[in-house]
Coordinates of N, CA, C and O in Angstrom, one line a residue:
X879 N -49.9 -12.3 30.0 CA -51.3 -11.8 29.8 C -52.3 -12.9 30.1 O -52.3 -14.0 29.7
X880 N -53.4 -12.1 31.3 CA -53.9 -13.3 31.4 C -55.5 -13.6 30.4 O -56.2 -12.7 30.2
X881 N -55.9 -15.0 30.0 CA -57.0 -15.4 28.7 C -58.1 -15.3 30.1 O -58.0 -15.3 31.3
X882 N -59.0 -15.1 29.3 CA -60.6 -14.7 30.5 C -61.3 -16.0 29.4 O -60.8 -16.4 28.3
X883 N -62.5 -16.5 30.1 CA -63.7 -16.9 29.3 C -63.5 -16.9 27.6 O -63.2 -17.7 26.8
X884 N -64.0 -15.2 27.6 CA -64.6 -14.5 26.7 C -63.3 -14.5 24.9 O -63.5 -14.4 23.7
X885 N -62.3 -14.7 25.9 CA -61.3 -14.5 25.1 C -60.7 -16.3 24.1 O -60.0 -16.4 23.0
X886 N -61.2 -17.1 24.6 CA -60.9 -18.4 24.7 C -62.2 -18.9 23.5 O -63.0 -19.7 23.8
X887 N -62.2 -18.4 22.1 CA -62.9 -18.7 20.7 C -62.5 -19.9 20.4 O -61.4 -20.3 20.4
X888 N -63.8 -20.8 19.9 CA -63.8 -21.7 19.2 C -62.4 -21.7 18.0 O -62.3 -20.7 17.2
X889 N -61.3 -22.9 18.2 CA -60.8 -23.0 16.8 C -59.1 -22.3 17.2 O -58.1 -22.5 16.6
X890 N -59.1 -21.3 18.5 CA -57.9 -20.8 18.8 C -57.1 -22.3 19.3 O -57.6 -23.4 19.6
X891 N -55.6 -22.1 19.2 CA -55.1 -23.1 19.4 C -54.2 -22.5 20.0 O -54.1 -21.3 20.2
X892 N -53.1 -23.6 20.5 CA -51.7 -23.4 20.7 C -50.8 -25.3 20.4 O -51.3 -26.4 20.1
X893 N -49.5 -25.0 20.7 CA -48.5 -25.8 20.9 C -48.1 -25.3 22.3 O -48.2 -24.1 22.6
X894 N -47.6 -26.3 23.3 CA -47.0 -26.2 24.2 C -45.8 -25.9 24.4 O -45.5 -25.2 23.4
X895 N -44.7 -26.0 25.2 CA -43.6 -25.9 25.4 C -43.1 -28.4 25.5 O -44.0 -29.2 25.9
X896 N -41.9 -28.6 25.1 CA -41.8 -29.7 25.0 C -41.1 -30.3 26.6 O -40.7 -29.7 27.6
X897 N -41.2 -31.6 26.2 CA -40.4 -32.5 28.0 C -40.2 -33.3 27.5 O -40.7 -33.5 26.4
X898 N -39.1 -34.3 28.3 CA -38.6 -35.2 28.2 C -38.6 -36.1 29.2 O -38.1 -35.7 30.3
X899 N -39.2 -37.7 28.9 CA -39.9 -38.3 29.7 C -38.3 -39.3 30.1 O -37.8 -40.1 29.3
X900 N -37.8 -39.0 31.7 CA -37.3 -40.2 32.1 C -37.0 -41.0 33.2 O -37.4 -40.8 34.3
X901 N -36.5 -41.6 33.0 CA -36.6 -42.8 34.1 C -37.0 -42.9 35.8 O -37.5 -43.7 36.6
X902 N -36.4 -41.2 35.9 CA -36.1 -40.6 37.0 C -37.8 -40.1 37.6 O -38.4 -40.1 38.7
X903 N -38.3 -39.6 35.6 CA -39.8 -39.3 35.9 C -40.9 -40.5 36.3 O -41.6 -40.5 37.3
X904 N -40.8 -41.4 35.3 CA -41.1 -43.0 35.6 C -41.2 -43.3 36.9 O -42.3 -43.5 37.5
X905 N -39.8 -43.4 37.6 CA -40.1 -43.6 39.1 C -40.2 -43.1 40.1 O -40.2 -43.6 41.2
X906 N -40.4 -41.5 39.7 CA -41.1 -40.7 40.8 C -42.6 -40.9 40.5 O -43.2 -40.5 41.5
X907 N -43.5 -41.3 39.5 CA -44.8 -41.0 39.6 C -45.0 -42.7 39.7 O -46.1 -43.1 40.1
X908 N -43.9 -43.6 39.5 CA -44.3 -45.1 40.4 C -44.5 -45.2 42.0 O -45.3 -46.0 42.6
X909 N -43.8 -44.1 42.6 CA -43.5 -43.8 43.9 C -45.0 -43.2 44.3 O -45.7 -43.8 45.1
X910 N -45.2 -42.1 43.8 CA -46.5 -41.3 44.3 C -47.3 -42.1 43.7 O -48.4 -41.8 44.2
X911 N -47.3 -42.6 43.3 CA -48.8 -43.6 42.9 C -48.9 -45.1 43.8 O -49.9 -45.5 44.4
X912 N -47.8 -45.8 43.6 CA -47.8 -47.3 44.1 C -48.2 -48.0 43.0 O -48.6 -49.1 43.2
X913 N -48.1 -47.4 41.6 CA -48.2 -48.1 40.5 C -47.0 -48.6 40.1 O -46.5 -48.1 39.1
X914 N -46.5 -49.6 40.6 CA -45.1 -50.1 40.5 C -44.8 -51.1 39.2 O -43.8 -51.6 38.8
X915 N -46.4 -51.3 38.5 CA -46.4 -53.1 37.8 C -45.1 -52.9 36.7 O -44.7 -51.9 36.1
X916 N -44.8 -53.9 36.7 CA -43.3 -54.1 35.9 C -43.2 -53.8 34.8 O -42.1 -53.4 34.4
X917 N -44.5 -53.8 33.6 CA -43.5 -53.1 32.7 C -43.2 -51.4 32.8 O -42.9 -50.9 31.8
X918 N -43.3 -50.8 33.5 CA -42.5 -49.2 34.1 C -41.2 -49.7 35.0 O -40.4 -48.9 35.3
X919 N -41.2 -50.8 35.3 CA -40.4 -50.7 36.7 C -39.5 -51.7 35.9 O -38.5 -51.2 35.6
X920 N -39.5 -52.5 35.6 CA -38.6 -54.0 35.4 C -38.1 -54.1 33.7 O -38.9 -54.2 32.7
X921 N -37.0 -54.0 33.6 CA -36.6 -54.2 32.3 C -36.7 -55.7 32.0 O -37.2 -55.9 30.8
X922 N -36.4 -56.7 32.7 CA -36.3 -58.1 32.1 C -38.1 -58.4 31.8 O -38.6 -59.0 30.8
X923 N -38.8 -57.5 33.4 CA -40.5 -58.1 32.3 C -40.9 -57.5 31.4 O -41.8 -58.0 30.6
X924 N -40.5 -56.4 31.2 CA -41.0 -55.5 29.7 C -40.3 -56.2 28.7 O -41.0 -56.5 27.8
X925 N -38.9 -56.6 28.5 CA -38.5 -57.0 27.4 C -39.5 -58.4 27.1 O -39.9 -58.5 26.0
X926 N -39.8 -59.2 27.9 CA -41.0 -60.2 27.0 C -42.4 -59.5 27.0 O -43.3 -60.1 27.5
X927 N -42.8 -58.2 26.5 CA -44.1 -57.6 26.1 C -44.1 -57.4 24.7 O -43.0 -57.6 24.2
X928 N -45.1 -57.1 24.0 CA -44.7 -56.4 22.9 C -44.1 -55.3 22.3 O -43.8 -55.0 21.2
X929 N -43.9 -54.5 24.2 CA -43.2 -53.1 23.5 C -41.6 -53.3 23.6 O -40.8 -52.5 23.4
X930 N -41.5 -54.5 23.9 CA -39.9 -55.1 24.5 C -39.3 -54.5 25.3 O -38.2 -55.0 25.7
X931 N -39.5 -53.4 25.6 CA -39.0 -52.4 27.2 C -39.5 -51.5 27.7 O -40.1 -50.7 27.0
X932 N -39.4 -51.3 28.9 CA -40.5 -50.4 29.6 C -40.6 -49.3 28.7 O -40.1 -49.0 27.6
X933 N -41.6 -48.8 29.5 CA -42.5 -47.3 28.8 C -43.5 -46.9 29.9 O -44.1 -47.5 30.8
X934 N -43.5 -45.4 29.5 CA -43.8 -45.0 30.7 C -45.3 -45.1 31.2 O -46.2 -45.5 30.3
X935 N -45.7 -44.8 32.6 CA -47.5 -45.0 32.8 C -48.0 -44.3 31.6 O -47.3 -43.6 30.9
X936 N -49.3 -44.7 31.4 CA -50.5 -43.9 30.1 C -50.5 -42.5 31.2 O -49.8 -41.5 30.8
X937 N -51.2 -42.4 32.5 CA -51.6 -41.7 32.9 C -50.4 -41.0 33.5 O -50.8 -40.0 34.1
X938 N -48.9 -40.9 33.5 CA -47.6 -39.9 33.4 C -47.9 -39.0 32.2 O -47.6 -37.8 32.1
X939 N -48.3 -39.6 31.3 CA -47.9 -39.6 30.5 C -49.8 -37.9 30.1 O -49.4 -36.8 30.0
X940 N -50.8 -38.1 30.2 CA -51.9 -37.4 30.9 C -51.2 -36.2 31.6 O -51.2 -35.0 31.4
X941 N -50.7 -37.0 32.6 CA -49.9 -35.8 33.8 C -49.4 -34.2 33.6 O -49.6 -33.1 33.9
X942 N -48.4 -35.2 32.8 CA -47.6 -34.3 31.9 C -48.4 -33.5 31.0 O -48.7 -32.4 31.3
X943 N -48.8 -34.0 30.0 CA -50.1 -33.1 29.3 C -50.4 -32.0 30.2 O -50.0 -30.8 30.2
X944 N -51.2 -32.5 31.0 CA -52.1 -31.2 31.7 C -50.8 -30.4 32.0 O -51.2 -29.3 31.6
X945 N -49.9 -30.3 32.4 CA -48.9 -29.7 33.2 C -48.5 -29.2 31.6 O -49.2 -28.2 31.4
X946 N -48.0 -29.4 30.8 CA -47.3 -28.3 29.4 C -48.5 -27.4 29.1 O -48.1 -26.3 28.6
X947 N -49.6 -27.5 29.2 CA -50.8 -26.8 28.9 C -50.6 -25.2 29.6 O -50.7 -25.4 30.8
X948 N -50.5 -24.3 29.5 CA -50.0 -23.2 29.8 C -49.3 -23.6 30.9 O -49.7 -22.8 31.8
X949 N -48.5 -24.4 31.3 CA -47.8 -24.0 32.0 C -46.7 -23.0 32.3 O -46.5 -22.4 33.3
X950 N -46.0 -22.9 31.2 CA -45.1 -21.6 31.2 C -45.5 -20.5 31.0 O -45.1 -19.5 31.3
X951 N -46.6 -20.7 30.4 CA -47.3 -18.5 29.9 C -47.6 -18.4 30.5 O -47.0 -17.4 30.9
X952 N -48.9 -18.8 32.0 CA -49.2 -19.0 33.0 C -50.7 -17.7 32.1 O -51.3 -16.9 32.7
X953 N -50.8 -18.0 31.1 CA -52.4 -17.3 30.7 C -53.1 -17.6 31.1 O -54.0 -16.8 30.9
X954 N -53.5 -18.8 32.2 CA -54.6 -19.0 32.8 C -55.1 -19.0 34.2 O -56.1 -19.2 34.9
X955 N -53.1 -18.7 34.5 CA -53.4 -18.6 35.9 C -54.4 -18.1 36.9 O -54.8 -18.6 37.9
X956 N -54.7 -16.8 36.2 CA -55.8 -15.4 37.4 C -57.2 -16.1 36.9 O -58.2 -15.7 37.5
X957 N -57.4 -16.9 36.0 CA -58.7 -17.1 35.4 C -59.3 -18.6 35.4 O -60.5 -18.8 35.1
X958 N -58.4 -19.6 35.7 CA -59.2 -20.9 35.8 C -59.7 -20.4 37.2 O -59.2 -19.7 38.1
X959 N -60.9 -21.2 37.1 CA -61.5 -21.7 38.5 C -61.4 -23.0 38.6 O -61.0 -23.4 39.7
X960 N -61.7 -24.0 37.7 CA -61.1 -25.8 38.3 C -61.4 -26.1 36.9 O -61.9 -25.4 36.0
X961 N -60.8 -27.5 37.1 CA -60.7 -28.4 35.6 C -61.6 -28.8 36.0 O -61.9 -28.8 37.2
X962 N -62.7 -29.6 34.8 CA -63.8 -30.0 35.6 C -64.1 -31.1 35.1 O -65.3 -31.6 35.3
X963 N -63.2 -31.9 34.2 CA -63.1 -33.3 33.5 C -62.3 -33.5 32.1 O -61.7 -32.7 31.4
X964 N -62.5 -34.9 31.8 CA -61.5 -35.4 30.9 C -62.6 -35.6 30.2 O -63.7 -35.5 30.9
X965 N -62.9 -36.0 28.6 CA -63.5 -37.3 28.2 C -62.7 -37.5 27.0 O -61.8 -36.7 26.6
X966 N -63.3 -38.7 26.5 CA -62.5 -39.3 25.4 C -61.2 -39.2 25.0 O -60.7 -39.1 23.8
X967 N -60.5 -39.4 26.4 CA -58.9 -39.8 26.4 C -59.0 -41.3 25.8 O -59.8 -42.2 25.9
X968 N -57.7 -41.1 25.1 CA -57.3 -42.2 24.2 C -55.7 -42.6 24.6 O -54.8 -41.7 24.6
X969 N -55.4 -43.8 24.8 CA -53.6 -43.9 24.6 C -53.7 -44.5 23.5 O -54.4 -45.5 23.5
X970 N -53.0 -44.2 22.4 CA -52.7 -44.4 21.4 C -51.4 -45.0 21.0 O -51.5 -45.6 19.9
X971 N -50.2 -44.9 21.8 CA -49.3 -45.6 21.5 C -47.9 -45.1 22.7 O -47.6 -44.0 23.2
X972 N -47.2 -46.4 22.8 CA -46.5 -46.4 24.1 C -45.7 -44.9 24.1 O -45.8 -44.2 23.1
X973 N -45.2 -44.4 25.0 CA -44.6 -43.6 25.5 C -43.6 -44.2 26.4 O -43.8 -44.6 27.6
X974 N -41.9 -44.4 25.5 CA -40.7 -44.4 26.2 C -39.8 -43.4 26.5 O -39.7 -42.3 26.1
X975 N -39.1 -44.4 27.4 CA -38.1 -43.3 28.0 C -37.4 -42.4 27.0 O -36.9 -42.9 25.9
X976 N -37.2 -41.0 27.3 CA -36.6 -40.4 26.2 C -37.5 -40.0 25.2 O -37.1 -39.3 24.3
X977 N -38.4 -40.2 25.4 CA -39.5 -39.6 24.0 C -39.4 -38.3 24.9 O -39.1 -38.3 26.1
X978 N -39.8 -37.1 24.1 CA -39.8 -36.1 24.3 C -41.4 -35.4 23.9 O -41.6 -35.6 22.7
X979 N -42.5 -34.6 24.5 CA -43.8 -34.9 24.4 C -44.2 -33.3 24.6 O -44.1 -32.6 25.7
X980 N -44.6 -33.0 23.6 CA -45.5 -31.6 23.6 C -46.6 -31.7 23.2 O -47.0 -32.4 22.2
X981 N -47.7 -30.8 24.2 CA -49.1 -30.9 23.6 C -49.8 -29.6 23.0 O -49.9 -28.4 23.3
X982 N -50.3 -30.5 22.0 CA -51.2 -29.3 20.5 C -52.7 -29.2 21.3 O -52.9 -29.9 22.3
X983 N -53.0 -28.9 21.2 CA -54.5 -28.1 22.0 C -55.7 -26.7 21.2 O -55.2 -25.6 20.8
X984 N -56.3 -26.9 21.2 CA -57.1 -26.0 21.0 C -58.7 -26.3 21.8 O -59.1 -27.3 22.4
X985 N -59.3 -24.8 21.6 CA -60.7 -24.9 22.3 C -61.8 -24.8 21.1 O -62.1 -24.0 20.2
X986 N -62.4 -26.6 21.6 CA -63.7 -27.1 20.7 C -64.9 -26.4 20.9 O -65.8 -26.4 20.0
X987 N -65.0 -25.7 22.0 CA -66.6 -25.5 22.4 C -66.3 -24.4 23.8 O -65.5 -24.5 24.8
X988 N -66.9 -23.7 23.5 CA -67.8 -22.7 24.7 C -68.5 -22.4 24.9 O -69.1 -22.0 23.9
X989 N -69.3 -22.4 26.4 CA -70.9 -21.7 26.2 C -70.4 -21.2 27.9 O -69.7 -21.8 28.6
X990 N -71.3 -19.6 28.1 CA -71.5 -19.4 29.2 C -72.3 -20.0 30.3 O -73.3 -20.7 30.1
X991 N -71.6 -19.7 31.7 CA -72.3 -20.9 32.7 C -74.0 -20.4 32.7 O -74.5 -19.3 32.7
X992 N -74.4 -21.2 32.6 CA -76.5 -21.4 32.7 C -76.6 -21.0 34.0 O -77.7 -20.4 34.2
X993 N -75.6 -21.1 35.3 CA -76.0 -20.1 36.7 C -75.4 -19.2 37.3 O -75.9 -18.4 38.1
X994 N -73.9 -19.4 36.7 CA -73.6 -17.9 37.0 C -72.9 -16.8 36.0 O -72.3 -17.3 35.1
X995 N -73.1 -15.8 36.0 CA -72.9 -15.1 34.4 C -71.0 -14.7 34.5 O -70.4 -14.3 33.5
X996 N -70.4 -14.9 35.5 CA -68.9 -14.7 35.8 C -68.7 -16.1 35.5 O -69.4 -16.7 36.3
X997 N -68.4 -16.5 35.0 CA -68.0 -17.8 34.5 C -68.5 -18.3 32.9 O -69.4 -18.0 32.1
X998 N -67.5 -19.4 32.8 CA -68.2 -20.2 31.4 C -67.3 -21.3 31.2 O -66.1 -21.1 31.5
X999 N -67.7 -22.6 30.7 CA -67.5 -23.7 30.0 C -66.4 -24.2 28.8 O -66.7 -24.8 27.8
X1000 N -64.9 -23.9 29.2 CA -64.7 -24.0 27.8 C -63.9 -25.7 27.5 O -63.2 -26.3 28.4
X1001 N -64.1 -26.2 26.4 CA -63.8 -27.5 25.8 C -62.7 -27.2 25.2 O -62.7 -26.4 24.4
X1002 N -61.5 -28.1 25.7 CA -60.3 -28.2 24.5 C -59.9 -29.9 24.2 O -60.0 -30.9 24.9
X1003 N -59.4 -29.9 23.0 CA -59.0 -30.9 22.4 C -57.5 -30.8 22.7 O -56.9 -29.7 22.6
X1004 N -57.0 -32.0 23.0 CA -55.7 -32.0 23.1 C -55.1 -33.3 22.7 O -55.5 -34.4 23.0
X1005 N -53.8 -32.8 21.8 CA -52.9 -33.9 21.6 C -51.7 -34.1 22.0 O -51.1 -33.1 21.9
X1006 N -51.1 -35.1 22.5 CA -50.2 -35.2 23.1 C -49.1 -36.2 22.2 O -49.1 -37.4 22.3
X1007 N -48.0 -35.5 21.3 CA -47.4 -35.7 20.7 C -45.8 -36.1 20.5 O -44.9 -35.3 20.5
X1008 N -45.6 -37.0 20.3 CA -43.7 -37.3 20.5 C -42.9 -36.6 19.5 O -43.4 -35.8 18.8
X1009 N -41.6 -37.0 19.6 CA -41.0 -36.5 19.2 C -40.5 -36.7 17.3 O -39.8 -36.0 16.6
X1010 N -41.3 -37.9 16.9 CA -41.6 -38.4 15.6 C -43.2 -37.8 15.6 O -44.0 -38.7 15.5
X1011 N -43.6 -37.0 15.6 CA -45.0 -36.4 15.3 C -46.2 -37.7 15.4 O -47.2 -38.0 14.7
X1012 N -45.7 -38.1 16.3 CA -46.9 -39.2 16.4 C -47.6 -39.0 18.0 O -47.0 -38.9 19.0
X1013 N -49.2 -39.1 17.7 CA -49.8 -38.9 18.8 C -50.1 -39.8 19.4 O -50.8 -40.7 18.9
X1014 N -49.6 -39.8 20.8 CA -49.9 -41.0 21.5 C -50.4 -41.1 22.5 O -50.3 -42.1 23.3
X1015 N -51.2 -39.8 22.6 CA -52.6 -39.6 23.3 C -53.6 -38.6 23.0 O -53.3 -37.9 22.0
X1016 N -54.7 -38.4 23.6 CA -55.9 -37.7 22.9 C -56.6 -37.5 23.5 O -56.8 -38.5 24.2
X1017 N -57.4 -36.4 24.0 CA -58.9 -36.4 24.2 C -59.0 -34.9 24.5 O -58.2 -34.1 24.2
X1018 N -60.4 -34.7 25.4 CA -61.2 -33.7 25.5 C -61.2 -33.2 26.8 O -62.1 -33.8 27.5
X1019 N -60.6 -32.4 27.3 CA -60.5 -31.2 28.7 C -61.5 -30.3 29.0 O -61.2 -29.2 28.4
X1020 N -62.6 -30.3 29.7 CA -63.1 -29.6 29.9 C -62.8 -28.6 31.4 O -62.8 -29.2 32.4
X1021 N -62.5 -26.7 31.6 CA -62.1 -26.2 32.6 C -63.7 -25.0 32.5 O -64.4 -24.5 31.6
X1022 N -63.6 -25.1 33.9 CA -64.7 -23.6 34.1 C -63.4 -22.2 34.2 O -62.3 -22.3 34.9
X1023 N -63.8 -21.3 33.5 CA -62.8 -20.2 33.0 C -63.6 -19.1 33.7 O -64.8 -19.1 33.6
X1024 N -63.2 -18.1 34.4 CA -63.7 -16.8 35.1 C -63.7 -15.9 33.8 O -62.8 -16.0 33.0
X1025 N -65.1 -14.8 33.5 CA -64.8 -13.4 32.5 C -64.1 -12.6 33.2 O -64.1 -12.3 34.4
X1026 N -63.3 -12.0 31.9 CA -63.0 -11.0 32.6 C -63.6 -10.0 33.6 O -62.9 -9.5 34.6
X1027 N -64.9 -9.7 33.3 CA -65.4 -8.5 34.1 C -65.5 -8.7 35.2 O -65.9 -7.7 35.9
X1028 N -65.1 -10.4 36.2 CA -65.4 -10.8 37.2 C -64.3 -10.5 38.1 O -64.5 -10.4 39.3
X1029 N -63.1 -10.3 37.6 CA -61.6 -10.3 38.0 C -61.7 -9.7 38.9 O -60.7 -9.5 39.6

């Protein structure tokens, strides 16, 4: 079923579907990035950090987020038109191999677009949470969403 605009109320939420972050994921998004710096890549330099062993990028870790966000209902498939920013992402605490990471989400804010009336603005909050209920990321997604009557 697909969510329109109109459908998308202050305060609705969801949970995601969960993943599991590993090594394999780690060095495929080291690879597509060239973000190779050692604590993701090198076990002997992460063990002298404070997290004592790798853990995965912040921004895999983001990735992922966006991608559990309907990704399996596919509700928003016929109806986004683009994501249209982040703000007040937070990393909150490492993300290791093997943590397992589902994101809680809901929409903060809507208002219809000021130029075109098929469209509108909607704000969601999202957390991105391990597998000990601890959030160890945060912030605010903003997507332009098509109305239904535009379909």
């Amino acid at each position: 079923m697909t969510l329109w605009f109109d459908d998308l109320v202050v305060g609705r939420s969801w949970s995601s579907p969960s993943r599991t972050i590993t090594e394999a994921d780690v060095g495929a998004f080291a690879g597509l990035t060239g973000d190779r710096f050692p604590l993701h890549t090198s076990e002997e330099f992460a063990r002298q950090t404070p997290f004592g062993t790798r853990i995965a990028h912040g921004l895999l870790g983001l990735s992922f987020a966006h991608g559990l966000m309907w990704a399996r209902t596919g509700e928003l498939d016929q109806s986004v038109i683009a994501f249209l920013g982040i703000s007040d992402w937070r990393f909150t605490a490492p993300i290791h191999f093997g943590d397992t990471l589902h994101v809680d989400y809901a929409v903060t804010a809507q208002r219809p677009s000021s130029s075109q009336s098929d469209r509108g603005i909607v704000e969601f909050e999202a957390r991105v949470v391990n597998q000990h209920d601890a959030v160890v990321q945060h912030g605010l997604k903003t997507m332009l969403i098509s109305r239904e009557h535009a379909a």
